[in-house]
Coordinates of C-alpha atoms in Angstrom, one line a residue:
X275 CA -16.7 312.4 -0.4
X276 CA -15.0 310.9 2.6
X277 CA -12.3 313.6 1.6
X278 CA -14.8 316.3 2.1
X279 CA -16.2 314.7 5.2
X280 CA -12.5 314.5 6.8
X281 CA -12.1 318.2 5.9
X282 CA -15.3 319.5 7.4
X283 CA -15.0 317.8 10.4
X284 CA -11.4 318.8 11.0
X285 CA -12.4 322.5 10.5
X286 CA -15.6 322.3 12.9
X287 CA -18.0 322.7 9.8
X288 CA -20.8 320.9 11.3
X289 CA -23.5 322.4 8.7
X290 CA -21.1 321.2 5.9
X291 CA -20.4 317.5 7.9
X292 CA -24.5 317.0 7.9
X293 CA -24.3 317.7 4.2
X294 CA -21.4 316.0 3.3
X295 CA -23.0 312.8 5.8
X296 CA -26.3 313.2 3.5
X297 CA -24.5 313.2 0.3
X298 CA -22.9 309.6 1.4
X299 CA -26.1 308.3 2.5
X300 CA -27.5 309.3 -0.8
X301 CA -24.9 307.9 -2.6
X302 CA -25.3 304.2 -0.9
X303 CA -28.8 304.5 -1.6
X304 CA -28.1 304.8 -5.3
X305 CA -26.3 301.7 -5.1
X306 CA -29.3 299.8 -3.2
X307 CA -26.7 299.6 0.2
X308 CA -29.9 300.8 2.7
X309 CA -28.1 299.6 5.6
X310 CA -25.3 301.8 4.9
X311 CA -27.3 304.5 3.4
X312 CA -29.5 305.1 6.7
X313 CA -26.0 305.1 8.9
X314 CA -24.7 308.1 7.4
X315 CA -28.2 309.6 7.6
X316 CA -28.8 308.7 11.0
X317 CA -25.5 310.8 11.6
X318 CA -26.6 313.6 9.2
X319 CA -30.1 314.0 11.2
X320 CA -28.2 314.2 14.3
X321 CA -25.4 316.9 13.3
X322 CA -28.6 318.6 11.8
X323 CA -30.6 318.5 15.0
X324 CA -27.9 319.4 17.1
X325 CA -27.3 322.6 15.0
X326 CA -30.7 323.4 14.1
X327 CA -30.8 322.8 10.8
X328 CA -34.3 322.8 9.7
X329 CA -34.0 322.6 6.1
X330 CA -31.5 320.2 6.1
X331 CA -33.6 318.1 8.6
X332 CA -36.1 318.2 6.5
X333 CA -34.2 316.7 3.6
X334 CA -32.6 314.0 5.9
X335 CA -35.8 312.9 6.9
X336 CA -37.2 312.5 3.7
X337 CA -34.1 310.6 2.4
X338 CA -34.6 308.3 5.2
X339 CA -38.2 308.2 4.7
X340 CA -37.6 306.9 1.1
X341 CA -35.1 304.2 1.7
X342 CA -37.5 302.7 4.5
X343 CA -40.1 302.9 1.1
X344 CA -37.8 301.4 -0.8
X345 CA -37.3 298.7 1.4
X346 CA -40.7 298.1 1.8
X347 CA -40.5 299.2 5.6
X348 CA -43.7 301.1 5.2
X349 CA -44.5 302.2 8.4
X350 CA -41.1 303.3 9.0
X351 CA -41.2 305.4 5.9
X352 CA -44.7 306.7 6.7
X353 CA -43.3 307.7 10.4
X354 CA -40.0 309.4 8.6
X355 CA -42.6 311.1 6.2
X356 CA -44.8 312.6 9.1
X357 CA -42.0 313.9 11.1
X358 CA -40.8 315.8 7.7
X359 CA -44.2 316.8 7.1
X360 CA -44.7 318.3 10.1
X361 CA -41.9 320.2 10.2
X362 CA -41.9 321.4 6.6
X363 CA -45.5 322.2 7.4
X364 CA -44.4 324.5 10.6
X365 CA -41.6 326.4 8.9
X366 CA -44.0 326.7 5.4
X367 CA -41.2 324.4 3.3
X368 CA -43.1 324.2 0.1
X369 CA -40.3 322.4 -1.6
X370 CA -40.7 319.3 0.8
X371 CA -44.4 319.5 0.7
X372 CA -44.2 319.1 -3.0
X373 CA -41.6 316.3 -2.9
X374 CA -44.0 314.2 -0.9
X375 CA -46.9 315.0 -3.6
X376 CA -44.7 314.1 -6.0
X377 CA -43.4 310.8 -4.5
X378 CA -46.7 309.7 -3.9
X379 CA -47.8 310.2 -7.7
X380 CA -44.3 308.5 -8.8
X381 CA -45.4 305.5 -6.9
X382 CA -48.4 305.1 -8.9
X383 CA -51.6 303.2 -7.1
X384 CA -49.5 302.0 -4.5
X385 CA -48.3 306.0 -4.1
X386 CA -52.5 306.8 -3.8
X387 CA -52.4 304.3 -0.8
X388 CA -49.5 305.8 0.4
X389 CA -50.6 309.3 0.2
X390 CA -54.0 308.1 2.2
X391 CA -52.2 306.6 5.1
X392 CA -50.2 309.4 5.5
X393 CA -52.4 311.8 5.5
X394 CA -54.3 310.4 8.4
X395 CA -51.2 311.3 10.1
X396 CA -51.2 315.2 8.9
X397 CA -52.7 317.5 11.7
X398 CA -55.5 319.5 9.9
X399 CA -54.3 322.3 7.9

């Protein structure tokens, strides 16, 4: 992956670099290294802004939403999850609106009180 990464960002490939930096994140994530995992994010999120990206915003900020989860940084998550709601919400990005259903309902009871706080933070639909 660093390979990759090197490559895209000697050829000016930002939309591949804020893949590439999302793929890494991912991968620390996997092996429980959050601190890591949210670096290469944070970079992803900002390639991603920077070249309007929405999709791929999208996608960073649920990544990030879920490792705040993960490590029980609730609000954070919950924050992360609103911002990626909203947008998926804007630009009609069913797939992310579905993740978050589907997250909640993975996480059980706790994922019903999830799904309540956070939608207190949805604008009406």
């Amino acid at each position: 992956m660093q390979q990759s990464l090197a490559i895209r960002q000697e050829i000016g490939d930002k939309s591949g670099e804020g893949t590439t930096l999302n793929n890494i994140g991912q991968i620390f994530k996997a092996r429980g290294d959050y601190e890591t995992a949210l670096r290469y994010l944070q970079q992803s999120l900002a390639i991603r802004q920077e070249i309007g990206d929405v999709a791929g915003l999208c996608a960073t900020l649920f990544n990030m939403g879920h490792i705040h989860l993960q490590n029980e940084e609730v609000q954070e998550g919950i924050a992360k999850f609103v911002e990626t709601y909203r947008i998926a919400h804007k630009i009609g990005y069913a797939q992310v609106l579905r993740a978050l259903e589907q997250l909640a309902k993975d996480l059980g009871q706790d994922g019903l009180n999830f799904w309540k706080q956070l939608s207190k933070q949805f604008p009406e639909s």
